[in-house]
Coordinates of C-alpha atoms in Angstrom, one line a residue:
M1 CA 9.3 -47.7 46.7
T2 CA 11.8 -47.0 43.9
L3 CA 10.0 -49.4 41.6
L4 CA 6.8 -47.5 42.2
I5 CA 8.2 -44.1 41.7
S6 CA 10.0 -45.2 38.6
S7 CA 6.9 -46.9 37.1
F8 CA 4.7 -43.8 37.8
F9 CA 7.3 -41.6 36.2
T10 CA 7.4 -43.8 33.2
T11 CA 3.7 -43.9 32.7
G12 CA 3.4 -40.1 32.5
Y13 CA 6.5 -39.5 30.5
V14 CA 5.7 -42.1 27.9
G15 CA 2.2 -40.8 27.5
Y16 CA 3.3 -37.3 26.8
F17 CA 6.3 -38.4 24.6
N18 CA 3.9 -40.6 22.6
R19 CA 1.4 -37.8 22.0
L20 CA 4.2 -35.4 21.0
W21 CA 5.6 -38.0 18.6
N22 CA 2.2 -38.4 17.0
E23 CA 1.6 -34.7 16.5
I24 CA 5.1 -34.3 14.9
F25 CA 5.7 -37.4 12.7
V26 CA 2.1 -38.6 12.0
Q27 CA -0.1 -35.6 11.8
N28 CA 2.6 -33.1 10.7
N29 CA 0.3 -30.2 11.4
G30 CA 2.8 -27.4 10.6
G31 CA 2.8 -24.1 12.4
A32 CA 4.7 -25.2 15.6
F33 CA 6.3 -28.1 13.8
L34 CA 9.9 -27.1 14.3
W35 CA 9.4 -26.2 17.9
K36 CA 7.7 -29.4 18.7
R37 CA 10.4 -31.3 16.8
A38 CA 13.0 -29.5 19.0
Q39 CA 10.9 -30.3 22.0
I40 CA 10.7 -34.1 21.4
F41 CA 14.4 -34.1 20.7
I42 CA 15.1 -32.3 24.1
F43 CA 12.8 -34.8 25.8
G44 CA 14.6 -37.8 24.3
C45 CA 18.0 -36.5 24.8
G46 CA 18.5 -33.3 26.6
I47 CA 16.5 -34.1 29.7
G48 CA 18.3 -37.5 30.1
L49 CA 21.6 -35.5 30.0
Y50 CA 20.3 -33.0 32.5
I51 CA 19.1 -35.7 35.0
H52 CA 22.5 -37.4 34.7
L53 CA 24.4 -34.2 35.3
A54 CA 22.2 -32.9 38.1
T55 CA 22.4 -36.3 39.9
M56 CA 26.2 -36.4 39.5
F57 CA 26.5 -33.2 41.6
Y58 CA 23.6 -33.4 44.1
F59 CA 22.9 -37.1 44.9
S60 CA 24.6 -40.3 45.9
G61 CA 23.9 -43.8 47.0
Q62 CA 20.7 -45.6 46.2
I63 CA 18.7 -42.4 45.2
A64 CA 21.5 -41.6 42.7
M65 CA 21.1 -45.0 41.3
V66 CA 17.4 -44.4 40.7
F67 CA 17.9 -41.0 38.9
H68 CA 20.7 -42.4 36.7
N69 CA 18.4 -45.3 35.8
I70 CA 15.8 -42.7 34.7
A71 CA 18.4 -40.8 32.7
L72 CA 19.4 -44.1 30.9
F73 CA 15.8 -44.9 30.3
L74 CA 15.2 -41.4 28.7
L75 CA 18.1 -42.0 26.4
V76 CA 17.1 -45.4 25.3
L77 CA 13.4 -44.7 24.8
P78 CA 13.7 -42.7 21.4
F79 CA 15.3 -45.9 19.8
L80 CA 12.0 -47.6 20.3
Y81 CA 10.5 -45.4 17.6
L82 CA 11.2 -46.1 13.9
G83 CA 11.7 -43.3 11.5
G84 CA 11.0 -39.7 12.3
Y85 CA 14.3 -38.7 13.6
N86 CA 17.0 -37.8 11.0
R87 CA 20.5 -39.1 11.0
I88 CA 22.0 -36.0 12.8
E89 CA 19.5 -36.5 15.5
R90 CA 20.2 -40.2 15.8
F91 CA 24.0 -39.5 15.9
L92 CA 23.4 -36.9 18.7
Q93 CA 21.2 -39.4 20.7
L94 CA 24.0 -42.0 20.4
L95 CA 26.5 -39.4 21.5
A96 CA 24.5 -38.6 24.6
A97 CA 24.2 -42.2 25.6
G98 CA 27.9 -42.7 24.9
Y99 CA 28.8 -39.8 27.1
V100 CA 26.6 -41.0 30.0
W101 CA 28.3 -44.5 29.6
V102 CA 31.9 -43.2 29.6
G103 CA 31.1 -40.8 32.4
H104 CA 30.0 -43.6 34.7
H105 CA 33.2 -45.6 33.9
M106 CA 35.8 -43.0 34.3
G107 CA 36.4 -39.4 35.7
S108 CA 36.7 -37.7 39.0
M109 CA 33.5 -39.3 40.5
T110 CA 34.7 -42.9 39.9
I111 CA 37.1 -45.0 41.8
N112 CA 39.0 -47.6 39.9
D113 CA 37.8 -46.4 36.6
N114 CA 37.8 -49.1 34.1
M115 CA 37.0 -47.5 30.7
N116 CA 40.3 -48.8 29.3
Q117 CA 39.5 -52.5 30.0
P118 CA 38.6 -54.6 26.9
T119 CA 35.6 -56.0 28.5
V120 CA 34.1 -52.6 29.3
I121 CA 34.9 -51.3 25.7
I122 CA 33.3 -54.5 24.2
A123 CA 30.2 -53.8 26.5
L124 CA 30.0 -50.3 25.2
I125 CA 30.2 -51.4 21.6
I126 CA 27.5 -54.1 22.0
T127 CA 25.3 -51.5 23.6
V128 CA 25.6 -49.1 20.7
A129 CA 24.9 -52.1 18.4
L130 CA 21.8 -53.0 20.3
L131 CA 20.5 -49.4 19.9
L132 CA 21.3 -49.3 16.2
I133 CA 19.9 -52.7 15.4
S134 CA 16.7 -51.7 17.1
Q135 CA 16.1 -49.5 14.0
V136 CA 16.1 -52.5 11.7
P137 CA 12.3 -53.1 11.2
L138 CA 12.4 -56.8 11.7
V139 CA 14.4 -56.6 15.0
H140 CA 12.3 -53.5 16.1
D141 CA 9.0 -55.5 15.6
K142 CA 10.4 -58.4 17.7
I143 CA 11.4 -55.9 20.6
V144 CA 8.1 -54.0 20.6
Y145 CA 5.7 -56.9 19.9
N146 CA 7.3 -59.8 21.7
W147 CA 7.6 -59.5 25.5
Q148 CA 10.3 -62.2 25.7
C149 CA 12.3 -60.4 23.2
S150 CA 11.7 -57.1 25.1
L151 CA 12.8 -58.6 28.3
L152 CA 16.0 -60.0 26.8
Y153 CA 16.8 -56.7 25.0
F154 CA 16.4 -54.5 28.1
S155 CA 18.1 -57.0 30.3
L156 CA 21.2 -57.0 28.1
I157 CA 21.5 -53.2 28.1
G158 CA 21.0 -53.1 31.9
I159 CA 23.6 -55.8 32.5
L160 CA 26.0 -54.3 30.0
F161 CA 25.8 -50.9 31.7
W162 CA 25.4 -51.6 35.4
G163 CA 27.3 -54.9 35.5
T164 CA 30.5 -53.4 34.1
L165 CA 30.8 -50.2 36.5
P166 CA 33.8 -49.6 38.7
S167 CA 33.7 -50.0 42.5
V168 CA 32.4 -46.4 42.9
S169 CA 30.6 -44.6 40.1
M170 CA 29.0 -41.1 40.4
G171 CA 28.9 -41.4 44.1
I172 CA 27.3 -44.9 44.0
T173 CA 29.1 -47.7 45.8
M174 CA 28.6 -50.6 43.3
G175 CA 27.9 -53.7 45.5
P176 CA 26.2 -56.9 44.1
V177 CA 22.8 -55.9 45.7
I178 CA 23.0 -52.4 44.2
V179 CA 23.8 -53.8 40.7
V180 CA 21.0 -56.3 40.8
E181 CA 18.6 -53.7 42.1
A182 CA 19.6 -51.1 39.3
I183 CA 19.2 -53.8 36.6
V184 CA 15.7 -54.8 37.8
I185 CA 14.6 -51.2 38.0
F186 CA 15.8 -50.4 34.6
V187 CA 14.3 -53.5 33.0
T188 CA 11.0 -52.9 34.9
M189 CA 10.7 -49.3 33.7
N190 CA 11.1 -50.4 30.1
M191 CA 8.8 -53.3 30.5
V192 CA 6.1 -50.9 31.8
V193 CA 6.6 -49.1 28.5
M194 CA 5.9 -52.3 26.5
Y195 CA 2.9 -53.0 28.7
L196 CA 1.5 -49.5 28.0
W197 CA 2.3 -49.9 24.3
F198 CA 0.3 -53.1 24.1
N199 CA -2.6 -52.0 26.3
G200 CA -3.1 -48.2 26.7
F201 CA -1.5 -47.2 23.3
K202 CA -2.3 -50.2 21.4
N203 CA -5.8 -50.9 22.8
T204 CA -4.8 -54.5 23.5
N205 CA -4.3 -55.1 19.7
P206 CA -0.6 -55.7 18.9
G207 CA 0.5 -53.4 16.1
Q208 CA -2.6 -51.2 16.3
F209 CA -0.8 -48.2 17.6
E210 CA 2.1 -48.3 15.2
K211 CA -0.2 -49.1 12.4
A212 CA -2.2 -45.9 13.2
A213 CA 1.0 -43.9 13.4
D214 CA 1.9 -45.3 10.1
L215 CA -1.3 -44.0 8.5
D216 CA -2.2 -40.6 7.3
A217 CA -5.0 -39.3 9.6
L218 CA -7.3 -38.1 6.7
T219 CA -6.9 -40.7 3.9
K220 CA -5.9 -43.7 5.9
V221 CA -3.1 -44.5 3.4
H222 CA 0.4 -44.7 4.5
S223 CA 1.8 -41.4 6.1
F224 CA 4.7 -39.4 4.9
A225 CA 6.6 -40.2 8.1
F226 CA 6.2 -44.0 7.3
F227 CA 7.2 -43.3 3.6
Q228 CA 10.5 -41.7 4.8
N229 CA 11.6 -45.0 6.4
E230 CA 9.8 -47.6 4.2
S231 CA 11.1 -46.1 0.9
E232 CA 14.6 -46.3 2.0
K233 CA 14.1 -49.9 3.2
L234 CA 12.5 -51.0 -0.1
F235 CA 15.3 -49.1 -2.1
Q236 CA 18.1 -50.8 -0.2
N237 CA 16.5 -54.2 -0.4
A238 CA 16.1 -53.9 -4.1
R239 CA 19.6 -52.8 -4.6
H240 CA 21.3 -55.4 -2.4
N241 CA 19.2 -58.3 -3.8
N242 CA 19.3 -57.1 -7.4
K243 CA 15.4 -56.9 -7.5
P244 CA 13.4 -54.6 -9.6
L245 CA 11.6 -51.6 -7.9
S246 CA 9.0 -49.4 -9.5
I247 CA 7.7 -46.0 -8.2
I248 CA 4.7 -44.0 -9.3
E249 CA 3.9 -40.5 -8.1
W250 CA 0.6 -38.9 -8.7
D251 CA -1.6 -35.9 -7.7
I252 CA -5.0 -34.5 -8.2
D253 CA -5.3 -32.0 -11.0
R254 CA -6.4 -28.5 -10.2
F255 CA -7.0 -29.5 -6.6
K256 CA -6.4 -25.8 -5.4
Q257 CA -9.4 -24.9 -7.5
V258 CA -11.6 -27.4 -5.7
N259 CA -10.6 -25.8 -2.4
D260 CA -11.1 -22.2 -3.6
T261 CA -14.4 -22.9 -5.2
F262 CA -16.1 -25.4 -2.7
G263 CA -13.9 -25.0 0.5
H264 CA -11.6 -27.4 2.3
S265 CA -14.4 -29.8 3.3
A266 CA -14.9 -30.6 -0.4
G267 CA -11.2 -30.8 -0.9
N268 CA -10.9 -33.3 1.9
K269 CA -13.7 -35.3 0.6
I270 CA -12.0 -35.6 -2.8
L271 CA -8.7 -36.6 -1.2
I272 CA -10.4 -39.4 0.7
E273 CA -12.4 -40.6 -2.3
T274 CA -9.6 -40.4 -4.8
S275 CA -7.0 -42.2 -2.7
G276 CA -9.7 -44.8 -1.8
I277 CA -10.2 -45.6 -5.4
V278 CA -6.5 -46.0 -6.0
Q279 CA -6.0 -48.1 -2.9
K280 CA -8.9 -50.4 -3.9
T281 CA -7.4 -50.9 -7.3
L282 CA -4.0 -51.9 -5.7
D283 CA -5.7 -54.2 -3.2
E284 CA -7.4 -56.1 -6.1
E285 CA -4.6 -56.1 -8.5
M286 CA -1.3 -56.1 -6.6
P287 CA -1.6 -56.2 -2.8
S288 CA 2.1 -55.9 -2.2
A289 CA 2.1 -52.4 -3.6
Q290 CA 2.1 -49.6 -1.0
L291 CA 0.3 -46.3 -1.4
F292 CA 1.7 -43.3 0.6
R293 CA 0.4 -39.7 1.0
T294 CA 3.6 -37.6 0.5
G295 CA 2.2 -34.1 0.2
G296 CA -1.1 -32.2 0.3
E297 CA -2.8 -33.7 -2.8
E298 CA 0.3 -35.7 -3.8
F299 CA 0.7 -39.5 -3.4
T300 CA 3.4 -42.1 -4.1
I301 CA 3.0 -45.8 -4.9
M302 CA 5.9 -48.2 -4.4
F303 CA 6.0 -51.5 -6.3
P304 CA 8.6 -53.8 -4.8
N305 CA 9.9 -56.7 -7.0
S306 CA 8.1 -55.3 -10.0
S307 CA 9.3 -53.6 -13.2
I308 CA 7.5 -50.6 -14.6
D309 CA 6.2 -52.7 -17.5
D310 CA 4.6 -55.1 -15.1
V311 CA 2.8 -52.5 -13.1
L312 CA 1.8 -50.3 -16.0
P313 CA -1.6 -52.0 -16.5
I314 CA -2.5 -51.6 -12.9
V315 CA -1.5 -48.0 -12.9
K316 CA -3.6 -47.3 -16.0
K317 CA -6.6 -49.0 -14.4
A318 CA -6.3 -46.9 -11.2
W319 CA -6.0 -43.7 -13.4
D320 CA -9.0 -44.8 -15.4
N321 CA -11.0 -45.6 -12.3
V322 CA -10.4 -42.1 -10.9
R323 CA -11.2 -40.2 -14.1
T324 CA -14.4 -42.2 -14.9
T325 CA -15.8 -41.8 -11.4
N326 CA -18.6 -39.2 -10.8
F327 CA -17.6 -37.1 -7.8
F328 CA -20.1 -34.9 -5.9
Y329 CA -20.0 -32.4 -3.1
Q330 CA -23.4 -31.5 -1.7
D331 CA -25.1 -32.8 -4.9
T332 CA -22.8 -30.7 -7.1
P333 CA -20.7 -32.7 -9.4
I334 CA -16.9 -32.1 -9.6
E335 CA -14.7 -33.3 -12.3
V336 CA -11.6 -35.2 -10.9
T337 CA -8.6 -36.4 -12.8
I338 CA -5.1 -37.3 -11.8
S339 CA -1.7 -36.9 -13.4
M340 CA 1.0 -39.6 -13.0
G341 CA 4.8 -40.1 -13.4
G342 CA 6.6 -43.3 -13.2
T343 CA 10.1 -44.9 -13.4
N344 CA 12.2 -47.9 -12.5
L345 CA 15.1 -48.4 -10.2
E346 CA 18.2 -48.0 -12.4
P347 CA 21.7 -49.5 -11.7
N348 CA 23.3 -45.9 -11.2
D349 CA 20.6 -45.0 -8.6
T350 CA 22.9 -45.0 -5.5
K351 CA 20.4 -43.0 -3.4
F352 CA 16.7 -43.1 -3.1
K353 CA 16.6 -39.4 -3.6
T354 CA 17.9 -39.9 -7.1
L355 CA 15.0 -42.2 -7.9
Y356 CA 12.5 -39.9 -6.2
D357 CA 13.7 -36.7 -8.0
R358 CA 13.4 -38.5 -11.4
V359 CA 9.8 -39.7 -10.8
D360 CA 9.0 -36.2 -9.4
E361 CA 10.1 -34.7 -12.7
Y362 CA 8.0 -37.1 -14.8
L363 CA 5.0 -36.2 -12.7
Y364 CA 5.5 -32.6 -13.5
M365 CA 5.9 -33.3 -17.2
S366 CA 2.4 -34.8 -17.1
K367 CA 1.2 -31.6 -15.3
R368 CA 3.0 -29.3 -17.7
N369 CA 1.8 -31.2 -20.9
G370 CA -1.9 -30.8 -20.0
R371 CA -2.7 -32.9 -16.9
N372 CA -4.8 -36.0 -16.8
Q373 CA -2.0 -38.2 -18.3
I374 CA 0.7 -40.8 -17.4
T375 CA 4.3 -40.1 -18.2
I376 CA 6.8 -43.0 -17.8
D377 CA 10.5 -42.3 -18.1
G378 CA 9.9 -39.1 -19.8
E379 CA 7.5 -40.4 -22.4
K380 CA 3.7 -39.7 -22.4
I381 CA 2.0 -43.2 -22.3
Y382 CA -1.7 -42.3 -21.7
S383 CA -3.6 -39.1 -22.0
G384 CA -7.3 -38.5 -21.3
E385 CA -9.7 -35.9 -22.6
H386 CA -11.8 -34.0 -20.2
R387 CA -15.4 -35.2 -20.2
Q388 CA -18.1 -33.3 -22.1
Q389 CA -19.9 -32.1 -18.9
V390 CA -18.0 -29.2 -17.3
V391 CA -18.7 -29.8 -13.7
A392 CA -19.1 -27.3 -10.8
M393 CA -19.6 -24.3 -13.2
Y394 CA -19.8 -21.0 -11.5
A395 CA -20.0 -17.5 -12.8
Y396 CA -19.0 -14.3 -11.1
F397 CA -20.3 -11.0 -12.1
T398 CA -20.8 -7.5 -10.6
Q399 CA -23.9 -5.6 -9.9
N400 CA -23.7 -1.9 -9.5
L401 CA -24.9 0.0 -6.3
M402 CA -26.5 3.3 -7.4
Q403 CA -27.0 6.5 -5.5
F404 CA -29.8 9.1 -6.4
T405 CA -28.5 12.5 -6.1
Q406 CA -29.3 15.8 -7.7
R407 CA -32.1 14.2 -9.9
R408 CA -29.8 11.6 -11.4
F409 CA -28.2 8.2 -10.5
K410 CA -24.5 7.7 -10.1
Q411 CA -22.6 4.4 -9.5
V412 CA -20.9 4.3 -5.9
S413 CA -19.7 0.8 -5.8
A414 CA -20.0 -2.7 -7.5
E415 CA -21.1 -5.9 -5.7
L416 CA -19.4 -9.2 -6.5
L417 CA -22.2 -11.8 -7.1
L418 CA -22.1 -15.6 -7.8
R419 CA -24.3 -17.9 -9.8
S420 CA -24.1 -21.7 -10.3
F421 CA -25.4 -23.5 -13.4
D422 CA -28.1 -26.1 -12.7
Y423 CA -27.6 -28.9 -15.2
Q424 CA -31.0 -30.3 -14.7
T425 CA -32.8 -27.0 -15.7
S426 CA -30.0 -25.5 -17.7
E427 CA -30.2 -22.3 -15.7
W428 CA -28.1 -20.0 -13.7
K429 CA -29.3 -19.9 -10.1
V430 CA -28.3 -18.4 -6.8
P431 CA -26.4 -21.3 -5.2
E432 CA -27.9 -22.6 -2.0
D433 CA -24.4 -22.6 -0.3
L434 CA -22.8 -19.2 -0.6
N435 CA -20.0 -20.1 1.7
I436 CA -17.3 -19.3 -0.8
N437 CA -14.0 -18.9 1.1
I438 CA -12.8 -15.4 1.6
E439 CA -9.5 -15.8 -0.1
A440 CA -11.2 -16.8 -3.4
Q441 CA -13.4 -13.6 -3.2
L442 CA -10.6 -11.3 -2.5
M443 CA -8.7 -12.8 -5.4
L444 CA -11.6 -11.9 -7.7
V445 CA -11.7 -8.4 -6.2
K446 CA -8.1 -7.9 -7.1
K447 CA -8.9 -8.8 -10.6
L448 CA -11.9 -6.5 -10.7
I449 CA -9.7 -3.7 -9.5
D450 CA -7.1 -4.4 -12.1
S451 CA -9.4 -4.8 -15.0
N452 CA -12.2 -2.2 -14.2
K453 CA -10.5 0.4 -12.2
L454 CA -13.3 0.2 -9.5
N455 CA -12.6 2.0 -6.2
Q456 CA -15.4 0.6 -4.2
I457 CA -16.4 -3.1 -4.2
S458 CA -18.8 -5.2 -2.0
I459 CA -18.5 -9.0 -1.3
N460 CA -20.8 -11.3 0.6
L461 CA -19.9 -13.4 3.7
E462 CA -21.9 -15.9 5.7
L463 CA -22.2 -15.0 9.4
E464 CA -20.0 -17.9 10.4
Q465 CA -17.3 -16.7 7.9
F466 CA -17.4 -13.2 9.2
A467 CA -17.2 -14.3 12.8
D468 CA -14.1 -16.2 12.1
P469 CA -11.0 -14.1 13.3
H470 CA -9.2 -15.4 10.3
A471 CA -11.6 -13.4 8.0
T472 CA -10.8 -10.1 9.9
D473 CA -7.0 -10.7 9.5
A474 CA -7.5 -11.6 5.7
L475 CA -9.6 -8.4 5.1
L476 CA -7.1 -6.1 6.9
N477 CA -4.1 -7.6 5.2
F478 CA -5.8 -7.2 1.8
M479 CA -6.7 -3.6 2.3
N480 CA -3.2 -2.9 3.7
N481 CA -1.8 -4.1 0.4
Q482 CA -4.2 -2.2 -1.9
N483 CA -3.6 1.4 -3.0
E484 CA -6.2 1.5 -5.7
L485 CA -9.4 0.5 -3.7
E486 CA -10.9 3.3 -1.5
Q487 CA -13.4 1.2 0.3
L488 CA -14.4 -2.5 0.6
N489 CA -17.9 -3.3 1.7
I490 CA -18.7 -6.6 3.5
E491 CA -22.3 -7.7 3.4
V492 CA -23.2 -10.2 6.1
S493 CA -26.4 -12.3 6.3
D494 CA -28.3 -13.9 9.0
I495 CA -28.1 -11.1 11.6
D496 CA -31.1 -12.7 13.5
K497 CA -28.8 -15.7 14.3
I498 CA -26.2 -13.5 16.1
Q499 CA -25.6 -14.6 19.7
D500 CA -22.3 -12.9 20.5
W501 CA -22.8 -9.2 19.8
D502 CA -19.8 -8.2 21.9
F503 CA -17.6 -9.5 19.0
F504 CA -19.1 -7.1 16.4
A505 CA -18.5 -3.7 17.8
P506 CA -14.8 -3.9 18.2
T507 CA -14.4 -5.9 15.0
I508 CA -16.4 -3.2 12.9
K509 CA -14.3 -0.5 14.5
K510 CA -11.1 -2.2 13.5
L511 CA -12.3 -2.8 10.0
N512 CA -13.6 0.8 9.6
S513 CA -10.1 2.0 10.4
A514 CA -8.9 0.2 7.2
H515 CA -11.7 1.5 5.1
I516 CA -13.9 -1.5 5.3
R517 CA -17.6 -1.1 5.9
V518 CA -20.0 -3.7 7.2
V519 CA -23.5 -4.0 5.8
F520 CA -26.2 -6.3 7.3
N521 CA -27.9 -7.9 4.2
D522 CA -31.4 -9.2 3.7
I523 CA -33.1 -7.9 6.8
N524 CA -36.5 -8.7 5.4
M525 CA -39.0 -9.9 8.1
I526 CA -36.6 -9.2 10.9
E527 CA -38.4 -7.2 13.6
L528 CA -36.5 -4.1 14.8
T529 CA -36.6 -4.5 18.5
P530 CA -35.2 -2.1 21.1
D531 CA -32.6 -4.7 22.0
L532 CA -31.5 -5.0 18.4
K533 CA -31.3 -1.3 17.9
Q534 CA -28.7 -0.9 20.6
H535 CA -26.5 -3.4 18.9
L536 CA -26.9 -1.9 15.4
V537 CA -25.8 1.6 16.0
T538 CA -22.2 0.5 15.1
M539 CA -23.1 -0.9 11.8
N540 CA -22.3 1.0 8.4
G541 CA -25.2 -0.2 6.4
I542 CA -28.4 -2.1 6.2
K543 CA -29.8 -3.8 3.0
L544 CA -33.3 -4.9 2.2
N545 CA -33.9 -7.4 -0.7
L546 CA -37.2 -6.5 -2.4
R547 CA -37.3 -9.9 -4.1
S548 CA -36.3 -12.0 -1.1
K549 CA -39.9 -13.0 -0.4
P550 CA -42.2 -11.8 -3.2
V551 CA -45.4 -13.2 -1.7
E552 CA -44.8 -11.2 1.3
Q553 CA -43.7 -7.9 -0.4
A554 CA -46.4 -5.8 1.1
D555 CA -45.3 -6.9 4.5
T556 CA -41.7 -6.3 3.7
L557 CA -42.4 -2.7 2.6
Q558 CA -44.5 -2.0 5.8
M559 CA -41.5 -3.5 8.0
M560 CA -39.1 -1.3 6.0
K561 CA -40.4 1.9 7.5
P562 CA -38.9 1.6 11.0
W563 CA -35.8 0.2 9.5
L564 CA -35.5 3.2 7.2
K565 CA -36.2 5.7 10.0
F566 CA -33.7 4.0 12.3
C567 CA -30.9 4.2 9.6
Q568 CA -31.8 7.9 8.9
D569 CA -31.6 8.8 12.7
N570 CA -28.2 7.0 13.1
N571 CA -26.6 8.0 9.8
I572 CA -26.5 4.4 8.6
R573 CA -26.7 3.7 4.8
F574 CA -30.0 2.1 3.8
T575 CA -30.2 0.2 0.6
I576 CA -33.0 -1.5 -1.3
D577 CA -31.9 -4.4 -3.6
G578 CA -34.1 -6.2 -6.2
I579 CA -35.1 -3.2 -8.3
E580 CA -36.1 -4.7 -11.6
N581 CA -38.6 -2.2 -13.2
N582 CA -39.8 1.4 -13.1
A583 CA -42.5 0.6 -10.4
D584 CA -40.0 -0.8 -8.1
L585 CA -37.9 2.4 -8.6
Q586 CA -40.8 4.8 -7.9
M587 CA -41.7 2.8 -4.9
A588 CA -38.2 3.1 -3.5
R589 CA -38.1 6.8 -4.3
S590 CA -41.4 7.4 -2.6
F591 CA -39.9 6.1 0.7
G592 CA -37.0 8.6 0.3
V593 CA -34.4 5.8 -0.4
T594 CA -31.3 7.1 -2.1
Y595 CA -29.2 3.9 -2.5
I596 CA -30.7 1.4 -4.9
Q597 CA -29.6 -1.8 -6.6
G598 CA -31.0 -4.3 -9.0
F599 CA -31.3 -5.5 -12.6
Y600 CA -33.1 -2.3 -13.5
F601 CA -29.6 -0.9 -13.9
G602 CA -28.3 -3.7 -16.1
I603 CA -28.6 -7.6 -16.4
P604 CA -25.4 -9.5 -16.5
E605 CA -24.8 -11.7 -19.5
L606 CA -24.0 -15.3 -18.3
P607 CA -22.5 -18.1 -20.5
V608 CA -25.0 -20.2 -22.5
L609 CA -24.3 -23.9 -21.5
S610 CA -26.0 -27.2 -21.9

């Protein structure tokens, strides 16, 4: 019965502990990182101590033996994981295990305490040594991946602990049967962990789980958590054996610009493809090299047993392979280059941090000196020119919204518009994907305010963007920090695709309180049904694009009439966009439309490119 209970507890506990470990030290998702790190430390140390103390005061006999075994299991489990924990955490874990050990061998709840006996002290020292030596990668792999070594390891810990206790410890009378039973339960609990590791967690493939934990989830190169342990191991090995060690740090040039222009999906694609090119080069030229993702767009390469002169041709080839590759996102070309810094292990490098700080400085020398270059030991070795073709060229400009009043037009706001350059036709066109992230647009709005002293500006958001609560927070935060801007207009398209209307009314009310107006854009050919009317009464504006469907312009004008009447009845601003000539203007005026927009009031000058 105790074996069954202990095994079921082990199964659930290890499953949760393993998931938590993966979230913290493999995925490293930020946000609740510190809380989760504290949580896993409490699980691996605090709960073990709590069970030990609670059992001390409330249980005795065989049931106490079971609970103390569980406490011991919880204190040993974290040592089955390499890396992650820092030295302070490891010290506290050892301190907790030592406290439990000493508490069982001496104190008011023991009879014939024996903590002063040499055999017991030696047993404690051997136990601590076993826990510490499990952090040596070679020994750790033997324990985790070889069931005979696992059995020997946990049997030793169980025997050293339970086999040296005094006649009565923590209310448990330590007869031979109890000692054997306790050792069997402890060893069984830990062997269940090994079984789960090989089967549930490793999917029957030895090493697969730890290999996955060692890899960055996105790029599939080595993770930062693995780098923390492996870099120190390579560093110490090189120093102790007087072997060379080279390190290269590199990152993607202007990576934030890719994210701001195309979105994070494009950024992720560039990260995957760039690291893949470098990894492929290393696999072909020097398989012993290890590539790690050590930051957002930052990577590190470790070359064991190799000097910087030995690896420089390989590094240059990886650098060349990236900068000469054509990258695309949704058929749009993106220029990608990388900057690199490199150095050797030097005799006065007593800590890995010294070596890493130096290579980090050389990387930033490459960045400061123009990017797309390799700096070795403070000297620029290679530098590349940007290719003739400027990729992913976008141009932003403003188009005025005019109001007809007292027989003249006056500007009421400016709309931020975007065009992309088509290299095949050498023309500026409206991009098919207008999903430019909101942070990039608000940054441009800020620049417009500063340079043109505008007090009303409009930006465009896709329906999916607007429905994201993050967009509402970003807009409110932006307006709360703006004194110059009187009003910000958000033009949202695809209203015929809205399914959750309950979201819009409270959101628009919240935005209106911060002087943000919401306009539904491009309502051409959308029928104004009674059901739609009841949802639109909270809107601030409606915009019809005269040029959206030129072949159906007559139908568009016919459909405009109920929309215009609805807006007039409900005090909603109605705007016609696409006014390009005097005939368009007179048509709009004949319908009584007072808000008008289009190239009739000025055509933007865009750069001439080829």
